């Protein structure tokens, strides 16, 4: 302190020997935490600063205009370092495990407002007693004005200016409470953006570590944290607390200004933080995961995937009580996974998050896509917490609003098979020559694609069909996808309630011999319609899906983003553009949810109505010709 400049830029000092320096004193309480790197664009280097009483950065010029330009490069970076240090210091003095509460009583709000008022006056007492305990705001005013810390008059003027600024900010907050209670958590930079700005990987990680616990916090969050509690932003009690703090803060700063004018305003005795009874932590995340499995009864593969994401969340945030999980922790989980590889090596699956991230960076591995993080990683935690929300175990789902905002190119959308795709597939060995590959599940490799092509049914829905599920009613053949069975060896599951339905069988499939194939399987005593499909982690078509991906890519390029599900997309387009049934009939055949009041009335569409829609599917003469040729094809085997 004490360096005076007359050039209009705070902390820009002209040295006696010539040249300009950015010279800034650091408040004693912040010196240990104020450390980081400052980029020097004019040299391309990065300068490590911190750990001392001052920050001195030579600007490498004697020209005042150029010095001012370089000052604008340096000053914001130093401001960020000091702000992070201040926030870390504040955080270090708080209760380590704030508790999520469902509300604040009037006495709670009054206690926090009184404590807020007392702390402002107490800090002013500290300033009056010692020049070594000046508030950060006073230090800033002194530095900006270039006033000497050894001048009592300058300190008094700086204290006055600092409190007038704070009073002005609170007054504006009272006029616009929404602006005062802002949420800036989205401003926390990602590692990728920090490294893109020139930070080294180590520096970027250090900055993120500091910001994870500090940035995005406003005055209200700070007060709540100091009292050891957190409350959802949308909660009405939070708004009442905002109003109380605004009024208490304005009163406190007015009283300090009155003191500086000679009025003897007394500082109240310290107010203790909120006294909360010992918490009943309730379920932790792993408990909630087990409860989700018990209620939802997911397929083994789904349960295992969700379990992986639960463990990753725990690795980043700990196995928290679900009442204590905040949006900020979900964001930390999201951002942590953005540095995760798509495929974790087997020998690293038990490693820490940091080790896996480091491996991915060192090996330039493909990272999890933002859409995968949204749909699977956040989706898994959100689904688990949704059960807890339905049971009133938590006041809100902290996953709401935490997904990445995807750009157009990041949204993965499956494309439908075109006429040309269908012609190529039907001309391929499985259909045109009767070739059967060992990994394709026998006749499943022929019938699964054809059934989906003429019904739009999902792969797993078709794969888990049993011989008993192929039925005939009033001359209409159909697949029973309504029945749910837990009998070992013949389990049937449905994705959603709307997935339970009857799906008529198209005449083309009957002409190709599907009823004959079903009769042969029944005669052989098969329970499953496609007994050579091998279940994996509770999913019948896991292996088939991988095989089809390899097989179909020979005829339909992989970059076109088409999978077995492309049959379903194509059938949807056929319904819209060619068959043109009622929209609700199309939804019924496809097993999609129709969320309106009318759809919940009555027994739904009868089988003849659904059959009319299915029979109207027509792929044109070229596809029909290829299908007719299949009827004369024998079966041969091939390895794969």
XYZ file of C-alpha atoms in Angstrom:
640
model
C 0.000 0.000 0.000
C 1.025 3.593 -0.015
C 2.012 3.693 -3.662
C 0.195 6.605 -5.269
C -0.396 6.830 -8.990
C -1.844 9.624 -11.034
C -2.497 7.725 -14.258
C -6.110 6.709 -13.546
C -5.536 2.966 -13.294
C -5.471 1.478 -9.784
C -2.315 -0.500 -8.981
C -0.517 0.820 -12.104
C 2.763 2.226 -10.790
C 5.602 3.956 -12.625
C 8.932 2.835 -11.211
C 11.614 5.397 -10.330
C 14.052 3.730 -12.706
C 11.472 3.833 -15.513
C 8.831 1.444 -16.770
C 5.480 0.413 -15.355
C 4.479 -2.313 -12.893
C 1.204 -3.737 -11.685
C 1.705 -3.408 -7.906
C -0.913 -4.595 -5.445
C -0.873 -5.319 -1.722
C -2.815 -8.350 -0.517
C -4.816 -8.165 2.742
C -3.016 -10.228 5.413
C -5.885 -12.676 5.866
C -5.878 -13.533 2.160
C -2.159 -13.900 1.517
C -1.980 -17.639 2.107
C -4.915 -18.373 -0.224
C -4.323 -15.762 -2.943
C -2.260 -17.771 -5.404
C -2.559 -18.610 -9.057
C -1.276 -17.864 -12.524
C -1.565 -14.677 -14.577
C -1.289 -14.881 -18.365
C 0.962 -12.271 -19.995
C -0.318 -12.083 -23.577
C 2.496 -9.812 -24.726
C 5.083 -12.540 -23.965
C 2.930 -15.678 -24.234
C 4.092 -16.684 -20.745
C 2.233 -17.334 -17.490
C 3.369 -15.751 -14.238
C 2.864 -17.551 -10.918
C 1.785 -15.145 -8.178
C 0.731 -15.387 -4.553
C 1.949 -16.325 -1.121
C 3.429 -12.880 -0.476
C 2.291 -9.535 0.825
C 2.239 -8.023 -2.662
C 1.676 -8.954 -6.262
C 4.184 -7.285 -8.576
C 4.048 -7.825 -12.325
C 6.375 -5.871 -14.603
C 4.442 -4.704 -17.663
C 7.564 -4.512 -19.808
C 7.076 -1.028 -21.217
C 7.849 2.623 -20.553
C 4.933 3.778 -22.700
C 1.887 4.756 -20.614
C -0.639 3.902 -23.368
C 0.788 0.403 -23.786
C 1.057 -0.015 -20.019
C -2.653 0.769 -19.672
C -3.468 -1.792 -22.351
C -1.457 -4.460 -20.520
C -3.044 -3.404 -17.236
C -6.414 -4.441 -18.705
C -4.921 -7.879 -19.443
C -3.569 -8.332 -15.914
C -6.036 -6.620 -13.583
C -9.120 -8.878 -14.135
C -6.993 -11.989 -13.586
C -5.618 -10.686 -10.281
C -9.140 -9.655 -9.238
C -10.306 -13.235 -9.839
C -7.433 -14.666 -7.773
C -8.206 -12.373 -4.841
C -11.961 -13.001 -5.034
C -11.430 -16.765 -5.000
C -9.117 -16.383 -1.990
C -11.717 -14.339 -0.152
C -14.442 -16.871 -0.863
C -12.225 -19.772 0.223
C -11.504 -17.963 3.480
C -15.211 -17.434 4.093
C -15.962 -21.052 3.337
C -13.235 -22.301 5.683
C -14.990 -20.703 8.655
C -18.339 -22.352 8.072
C -19.913 -25.566 9.354
C -18.484 -28.426 7.304
C -21.763 -30.199 6.586
C -24.675 -27.805 5.996
C -28.055 -29.434 6.349
C -30.905 -29.274 3.878
C -34.011 -27.978 5.649
C -37.601 -28.018 4.479
C -38.335 -24.500 5.730
C -37.351 -21.577 7.965
C -39.451 -20.411 10.864
C -39.957 -16.666 11.528
C -37.584 -16.979 14.501
C -34.949 -18.633 12.267
C -35.145 -15.738 9.825
C -35.005 -13.193 12.643
C -31.941 -14.922 14.143
C -30.063 -14.883 10.836
C -30.979 -11.236 10.162
C -29.794 -10.171 13.642
C -26.572 -12.104 13.171
C -26.032 -10.447 9.799
C -26.535 -6.991 11.362
C -24.208 -7.763 14.272
C -21.430 -9.058 12.006
C -21.390 -5.848 9.938
C -21.049 -3.667 13.047
C -18.502 -6.048 14.571
C -16.311 -5.841 11.466
C -16.460 -2.060 11.728
C -15.255 -2.348 15.343
C -12.287 -4.388 14.129
C -11.422 -1.729 11.570
C -11.633 1.040 14.155
C -9.317 -0.820 16.535
C -6.552 -1.791 14.104
C -5.354 -0.823 10.637
C -4.275 -4.442 10.147
C -7.878 -5.669 10.144
C -9.325 -3.487 7.409
C -12.273 -5.035 5.588
C -11.727 -6.193 2.012
C -14.067 -3.473 0.756
C -12.024 -0.781 2.547
C -8.786 -2.209 1.138
C -10.282 -2.061 -2.346
C -11.280 1.582 -1.994
C -7.823 2.493 -0.690
C -6.143 0.704 -3.572
C -8.435 2.157 -6.225
C -7.943 5.682 -4.937
C -4.204 5.208 -4.448
C -4.496 6.367 -0.829
C -1.896 5.530 1.791
C -2.730 3.022 4.506
C -0.642 5.099 6.912
C -2.986 8.073 6.526
C -5.821 7.891 9.148
C -7.893 10.355 7.170
C -7.601 8.242 4.040
C -8.643 5.117 5.950
C -11.676 6.885 7.394
C -12.672 8.156 3.955
C -12.216 4.675 2.487
C -14.355 3.101 5.211
C -17.093 5.646 4.517
C -16.962 5.019 0.766
C -17.032 1.239 1.268
C -20.158 1.364 3.448
C -21.887 3.784 1.089
C -21.250 1.330 -1.739
C -22.641 -1.580 0.275
C -25.694 0.451 1.290
C -26.283 1.372 -2.345
C -26.078 -2.267 -3.429
C -28.578 -3.371 -0.774
C -30.920 -0.499 -1.617
C -30.910 -1.559 -5.256
C -31.490 -5.122 -4.101
C -34.591 -4.064 -2.188
C -35.903 -2.452 -5.363
C -35.240 -5.642 -7.361
C -35.074 -8.658 -5.072
C -34.748 -11.090 -7.950
C -31.535 -9.427 -9.074
C -30.180 -9.492 -5.521
C -30.831 -13.218 -5.137
C -29.166 -14.240 -8.398
C -27.850 -17.696 -9.200
C -24.485 -17.542 -10.904
C -23.523 -21.190 -10.464
C -23.669 -21.621 -14.245
C -20.752 -19.203 -14.510
C -18.309 -21.694 -13.018
C -15.950 -22.364 -15.949
C -15.360 -25.884 -17.205
C -11.864 -27.315 -17.353
C -11.989 -27.264 -21.142
C -12.739 -23.546 -21.216
C -9.962 -22.782 -18.728
C -7.368 -24.719 -20.701
C -8.633 -23.070 -23.892
C -7.936 -19.719 -22.226
C -4.297 -20.739 -21.787
C -4.230 -22.210 -18.280
C -2.082 -25.271 -17.790
C -4.011 -28.427 -16.893
C -2.728 -28.266 -13.305
C -3.705 -24.614 -12.996
C -7.138 -25.261 -14.502
C -7.806 -28.093 -12.057
C -6.693 -25.930 -9.124
C -9.018 -23.127 -10.214
C -11.949 -25.530 -10.562
C -11.246 -26.996 -7.140
C -11.396 -23.534 -5.619
C -14.449 -22.446 -7.565
C -16.406 -25.616 -6.839
C -16.771 -24.479 -3.237
C -17.093 -20.764 -3.809
C -18.314 -19.360 -7.093
C -22.002 -19.187 -7.806
C -22.758 -18.181 -4.248
C -24.591 -14.992 -3.388
C -25.067 -13.146 -0.114
C -28.070 -15.264 0.830
C -26.224 -18.536 0.187
C -23.371 -17.236 2.324
C -25.641 -16.415 5.267
C -27.380 -19.786 5.032
C -24.029 -21.594 4.875
C -22.680 -19.704 7.896
C -25.732 -20.926 9.793
C -25.179 -24.499 8.598
C -28.312 -24.843 6.451
C -29.335 -24.930 2.806
C -32.793 -24.396 1.359
C -34.080 -24.651 -2.234
C -33.987 -21.422 -4.234
C -37.664 -21.654 -5.088
C -38.735 -21.950 -1.436
C -40.910 -19.028 -0.235
C -39.043 -18.898 3.110
C -35.901 -18.036 1.180
C -37.605 -14.969 -0.250
C -38.597 -13.895 3.242
C -35.004 -14.322 4.369
C -33.826 -12.174 1.436
C -36.120 -9.365 2.523
C -34.986 -9.611 6.150
C -31.295 -9.565 5.191
C -31.741 -6.572 2.888
C -33.362 -4.583 5.668
C -30.859 -5.706 8.320
C -27.915 -4.924 6.051
C -29.219 -1.475 5.149
C -29.763 -0.683 8.834
C -26.260 -1.894 9.705
C -24.481 0.157 7.033
C -26.505 3.252 7.939
C -25.484 2.779 11.581
C -21.797 2.464 10.612
C -22.058 5.661 8.573
C -23.682 7.311 11.595
C -20.710 6.161 13.698
C -18.321 7.752 11.221
C -20.291 10.978 11.718
C -19.810 10.783 15.479
C -22.934 8.978 16.687
C -22.175 6.326 19.403
C -23.941 3.292 17.933
C -23.371 0.204 20.075
C -22.537 -3.221 18.610
C -24.951 -5.919 19.825
C -23.596 -8.999 21.542
C -22.721 -11.822 19.121
C -25.681 -13.849 17.884
C -25.226 -17.609 17.787
C -25.981 -19.482 14.542
C -29.204 -21.436 14.234
C -29.468 -24.237 16.732
C -30.755 -27.312 14.962
C -31.582 -30.580 16.587
C -29.464 -33.599 15.686
C -30.414 -34.463 12.149
C -32.185 -37.584 11.068
C -30.112 -38.041 7.940
C -32.576 -40.429 6.377
C -31.677 -42.419 3.294
C -28.322 -42.003 1.639
C -27.844 -42.243 -2.107
C -26.958 -45.946 -2.084
C -30.074 -46.616 0.029
C -32.179 -44.647 -2.456
C -30.682 -46.680 -5.301
C -31.690 -49.938 -3.597
C -35.198 -48.549 -2.992
C -35.419 -47.603 -6.669
C -34.476 -51.141 -7.718
C -37.040 -52.630 -5.355
C -39.850 -50.468 -6.672
C -39.006 -50.287 -10.377
C -37.720 -53.866 -10.829
C -35.450 -52.845 -13.719
C -33.655 -55.223 -16.053
C -30.300 -56.374 -14.709
C -28.429 -54.352 -17.322
C -30.321 -51.152 -16.440
C -29.781 -51.701 -12.729
C -26.065 -52.248 -13.301
C -25.756 -49.078 -15.425
C -27.552 -47.014 -12.791
C -25.306 -48.522 -10.144
C -22.215 -47.376 -12.060
C -23.497 -43.795 -12.169
C -24.421 -43.881 -8.484
C -20.878 -44.936 -7.614
C -19.438 -42.191 -9.820
C -21.611 -39.606 -8.092
C -20.407 -40.942 -4.734
C -16.783 -40.862 -5.895
C -17.160 -37.147 -6.664
C -19.435 -36.019 -3.808
C -19.533 -38.832 -1.238
C -22.433 -41.086 -0.229
C -24.585 -38.175 0.883
C -27.959 -38.277 2.592
C -30.374 -37.571 -0.241
C -31.793 -34.640 1.754
C -28.366 -33.008 1.579
C -27.809 -33.372 -2.171
C -27.849 -29.955 -3.811
C -27.934 -28.714 -7.377
C -24.334 -27.601 -6.953
C -23.245 -31.174 -6.202
C -25.133 -32.472 -9.234
C -23.298 -29.877 -11.354
C -19.970 -31.013 -9.883
C -20.891 -34.604 -10.828
C -21.898 -33.503 -14.325
C -18.706 -31.543 -14.919
C -16.556 -34.312 -13.460
C -18.007 -36.818 -15.923
C -17.367 -34.453 -18.825
C -13.686 -35.453 -18.423
C -14.446 -39.195 -18.210
C -13.525 -41.581 -21.047
C -16.326 -43.358 -22.859
C -14.687 -46.667 -22.023
C -12.817 -47.073 -18.739
C -10.033 -49.703 -18.910
C -10.701 -52.758 -16.767
C -7.678 -52.107 -14.549
C -8.932 -48.583 -13.758
C -12.567 -49.314 -12.930
C -11.879 -49.221 -9.212
C -9.575 -46.181 -9.479
C -10.423 -42.711 -8.205
C -12.149 -40.141 -10.376
C -8.970 -38.055 -10.619
C -6.903 -41.048 -11.784
C -9.433 -41.970 -14.480
C -9.647 -38.344 -15.672
C -5.872 -38.123 -15.759
C -5.650 -41.333 -17.799
C -8.240 -40.007 -20.271
C -6.349 -36.723 -20.713
C -2.947 -38.415 -21.086
C -4.223 -40.945 -23.627
C -6.465 -38.467 -25.447
C -9.347 -40.879 -25.006
C -12.778 -40.150 -26.399
C -14.793 -38.578 -23.602
C -18.390 -39.116 -22.592
C -20.602 -37.007 -24.805
C -22.675 -34.274 -23.220
C -25.848 -35.976 -24.464
C -24.804 -39.238 -22.749
C -24.136 -37.349 -19.520
C -27.556 -35.704 -19.787
C -29.541 -38.807 -20.681
C -27.749 -41.516 -18.737
C -25.603 -40.017 -15.977
C -27.932 -37.277 -14.774
C -30.951 -39.289 -15.889
C -29.995 -42.168 -13.584
C -29.561 -39.999 -10.484
C -32.698 -38.020 -11.322
C -34.786 -41.201 -11.688
C -33.557 -42.514 -8.340
C -34.275 -39.228 -6.580
C -37.669 -38.992 -8.282
C -38.780 -42.034 -6.264
C -37.619 -40.315 -3.075
C -39.478 -37.158 -4.119
C -42.673 -39.129 -4.681
C -42.291 -40.541 -1.164
C -41.809 -37.025 0.297
C -38.269 -37.843 1.418
C -36.893 -34.731 -0.315
C -38.575 -31.364 -1.046
C -37.422 -31.170 -4.678
C -35.273 -33.025 -7.195
C -31.838 -31.326 -7.277
C -31.198 -32.722 -10.774
C -33.774 -30.364 -12.277
C -32.140 -27.853 -14.590
C -28.646 -29.375 -14.406
C -28.358 -30.912 -17.862
C -26.010 -29.425 -20.429
C -27.636 -27.180 -23.007
C -26.826 -29.050 -26.186
C -25.976 -27.443 -29.484
C -27.673 -28.747 -32.599
C -24.729 -30.942 -33.567
C -24.611 -32.564 -30.106
C -28.161 -33.909 -30.204
C -27.994 -37.552 -31.259
C -31.042 -38.475 -33.318
C -31.498 -41.909 -34.840
C -32.345 -41.771 -38.530
C -34.950 -43.992 -40.221
C -33.947 -46.575 -42.773
C -34.614 -45.300 -46.308
C -36.045 -47.325 -49.208
C -32.487 -47.813 -50.466
C -31.368 -49.025 -47.017
C -34.196 -51.572 -46.875
C -33.410 -52.801 -50.386
C -29.726 -53.275 -49.475
C -30.550 -55.067 -46.224
C -33.088 -57.387 -47.877
C -30.526 -58.171 -50.594
C -27.957 -59.106 -47.915
C -27.091 -62.788 -47.196
C -29.419 -63.239 -44.195
C -32.497 -62.486 -46.278
C -31.533 -63.217 -49.890
C -29.464 -66.377 -49.316
C -30.767 -67.680 -46.010
C -27.334 -67.365 -44.374
C -27.433 -67.726 -40.598
C -24.550 -66.404 -38.518
C -23.690 -68.037 -35.198
C -23.909 -64.744 -33.275
C -27.282 -63.780 -34.768
C -29.539 -66.018 -32.680
C -30.714 -68.436 -35.384
C -33.971 -67.407 -37.063
C -34.060 -64.271 -34.910
C -31.736 -62.605 -37.434
C -34.462 -62.948 -40.070
C -37.637 -62.375 -38.085
C -36.665 -59.622 -35.637
C -35.931 -57.075 -38.411
C -39.017 -58.090 -40.409
C -41.381 -57.919 -37.441
C -40.050 -54.484 -36.495
C -40.262 -53.335 -40.119
C -43.993 -54.152 -40.197
C -44.954 -53.103 -36.669
C -42.427 -50.568 -35.339
C -42.041 -52.710 -32.206
C -38.906 -52.239 -30.105
C -36.087 -54.780 -30.391
C -36.385 -56.098 -26.824
C -40.185 -56.321 -27.111
C -39.831 -58.652 -30.080
C -36.903 -60.614 -28.658
C -38.714 -61.526 -25.449
C -41.808 -62.846 -27.259
C -42.859 -66.329 -26.226
C -44.564 -68.842 -28.478
C -47.699 -68.318 -26.364
C -47.630 -64.603 -27.201
C -48.440 -65.174 -30.902
C -52.231 -65.378 -30.990
C -55.212 -65.184 -33.303
C -58.522 -63.535 -32.482
C -61.439 -63.278 -34.928
C -59.075 -64.143 -37.760
C -56.512 -61.473 -36.805
C -53.014 -62.664 -35.917
C -51.271 -60.505 -33.323
C -48.383 -60.323 -30.858
C -49.463 -60.151 -27.237
C -47.272 -57.448 -25.701
C -49.680 -56.850 -22.818
C -48.843 -59.772 -20.561
C -46.194 -59.370 -17.861
C -44.715 -62.582 -16.482
C -42.098 -63.024 -13.725
C -41.748 -66.794 -14.200
C -38.038 -67.675 -14.473
C -37.056 -68.417 -18.051
C -40.054 -66.692 -19.607
C -39.991 -63.232 -18.042
C -41.626 -60.404 -19.966
C -41.119 -56.737 -19.105
C -42.568 -53.579 -20.595
C -40.746 -50.274 -20.928
C -43.760 -48.183 -19.894
C -47.441 -48.627 -19.119
C -48.298 -47.551 -22.681
C -45.996 -50.310 -24.009
C -48.539 -52.925 -22.923
C -50.576 -53.531 -26.069
C -51.642 -55.906 -28.827
C -49.700 -55.541 -32.087
C -51.361 -57.027 -35.195
C -49.152 -59.118 -37.504
C -48.883 -57.783 -41.053
C -50.076 -60.035 -43.873
C -46.619 -59.874 -45.476
C -45.152 -61.641 -42.384
C -47.877 -64.288 -42.598
C -47.113 -64.835 -46.281
C -43.417 -65.228 -45.427
C -44.270 -68.059 -43.019
C -44.230 -66.554 -39.531
C -47.196 -68.720 -38.322
C -45.400 -71.829 -39.665
C -42.246 -70.859 -37.778
C -44.274 -70.304 -34.578
C -45.954 -73.722 -34.924
C -42.571 -75.396 -35.349
C -41.244 -73.761 -32.190
C -44.298 -74.853 -30.229
C -43.923 -78.387 -31.497
C -40.276 -78.357 -30.404
C -41.385 -77.312 -26.906
C -39.744 -73.896 -27.031
C -40.974 -71.304 -24.564
C -39.265 -68.389 -26.267
C -40.115 -67.668 -29.883
C -36.406 -67.152 -30.532
C -34.727 -69.634 -28.142
C -31.199 -69.128 -29.515
C -31.064 -65.549 -28.246
C -28.791 -65.567 -25.199
C -29.856 -63.284 -22.297
C -27.212 -61.001 -20.812
C -27.752 -59.047 -17.604
C -31.494 -59.492 -17.948
C -31.722 -58.337 -21.565
C -32.707 -60.920 -24.186
C -31.429 -58.992 -27.204
C -28.148 -57.615 -25.828
C -25.983 -59.873 -28.016
C -28.282 -59.594 -31.021
C -28.149 -55.798 -30.911
C -24.358 -55.858 -31.106
C -24.429 -58.427 -33.895
C -26.956 -56.426 -35.932
C -24.821 -53.318 -35.551
C -21.825 -55.119 -37.057
C -23.860 -56.819 -39.766
C -25.954 -53.837 -40.905
C -22.911 -51.542 -41.120
C -21.726 -53.601 -44.088
C -24.711 -52.346 -46.058
C -25.695 -49.065 -44.360
C -22.764 -46.738 -43.475
C -22.173 -46.259 -39.743
C -21.854 -42.488 -40.076
C -25.532 -42.261 -41.050
C -26.427 -42.919 -37.392
C -28.773 -45.817 -38.080
C -29.373 -48.764 -35.778
C -32.012 -51.462 -35.350
C -34.206 -48.711 -33.881
C -34.216 -47.149 -37.359
C -36.930 -49.668 -38.298
C -39.145 -48.085 -35.647
C -38.387 -44.599 -36.957
C -39.226 -45.729 -40.499
C -42.556 -47.272 -39.475
C -43.441 -44.007 -37.731
C -42.755 -42.118 -40.967
C -44.773 -44.684 -42.942
C -47.734 -44.148 -40.649
C -47.479 -40.375 -40.964
C -46.927 -40.144 -44.700
C -48.393 -43.272 -46.269
C -50.762 -45.277 -44.052
C -52.137 -42.150 -42.302
C -54.151 -43.698 -39.462
C -55.548 -41.576 -36.669
C -52.647 -40.185 -34.650
C -53.844 -41.934 -31.500
C -54.062 -45.258 -33.382
C -50.453 -44.840 -34.509
C -49.426 -44.122 -30.922
C -51.257 -47.234 -29.729
C -49.531 -49.513 -32.264
C -46.115 -48.058 -31.432
C -46.693 -48.188 -27.674
C -46.201 -44.455 -27.172
C -47.858 -42.538 -24.372
C -50.776 -40.252 -25.246
C -50.956 -37.802 -22.365
C -54.438 -36.339 -22.466
C -57.620 -36.849 -20.490
C -59.588 -38.593 -23.254
C -56.959 -41.305 -23.781
C -57.508 -42.450 -20.214
C -61.189 -43.240 -20.851
C -62.579 -46.532 -22.136
C -60.755 -49.729 -23.106
C -58.809 -48.264 -26.023
C -58.844 -49.160 -29.719
C -60.141 -52.590 -30.685
C -58.005 -55.108 -32.547
C -59.666 -54.591 -35.986
C -58.930 -50.842 -35.835
C -55.285 -51.476 -34.992
C -55.079 -54.178 -37.659
C -56.347 -51.802 -40.358
C -53.538 -49.386 -39.551
C -50.848 -52.093 -39.618
C -52.073 -53.705 -42.846
C -51.891 -50.311 -44.579
C -48.072 -50.303 -44.267
C -46.638 -50.656 -47.782
C -42.994 -50.176 -48.767
C -43.472 -50.138 -52.521
C -42.782 -52.581 -55.358
C -38.989 -52.921 -55.019
C -39.110 -53.844 -51.335
C -42.126 -56.099 -51.883
C -40.295 -57.912 -54.689
C -37.309 -58.573 -52.428
C -39.620 -59.899 -49.736
C -41.453 -62.254 -52.092
C -38.120 -63.700 -53.212
C -37.346 -64.657 -49.614
C -40.094 -67.267 -49.559
C -38.027 -69.618 -51.744
C -34.728 -69.191 -49.900
C -33.289 -72.048 -47.858
C -31.156 -71.709 -44.730
C -27.374 -72.067 -44.503
C -25.018 -71.426 -41.625
C -21.999 -69.159 -41.336
C -19.553 -68.296 -38.574
C -19.606 -64.929 -36.940
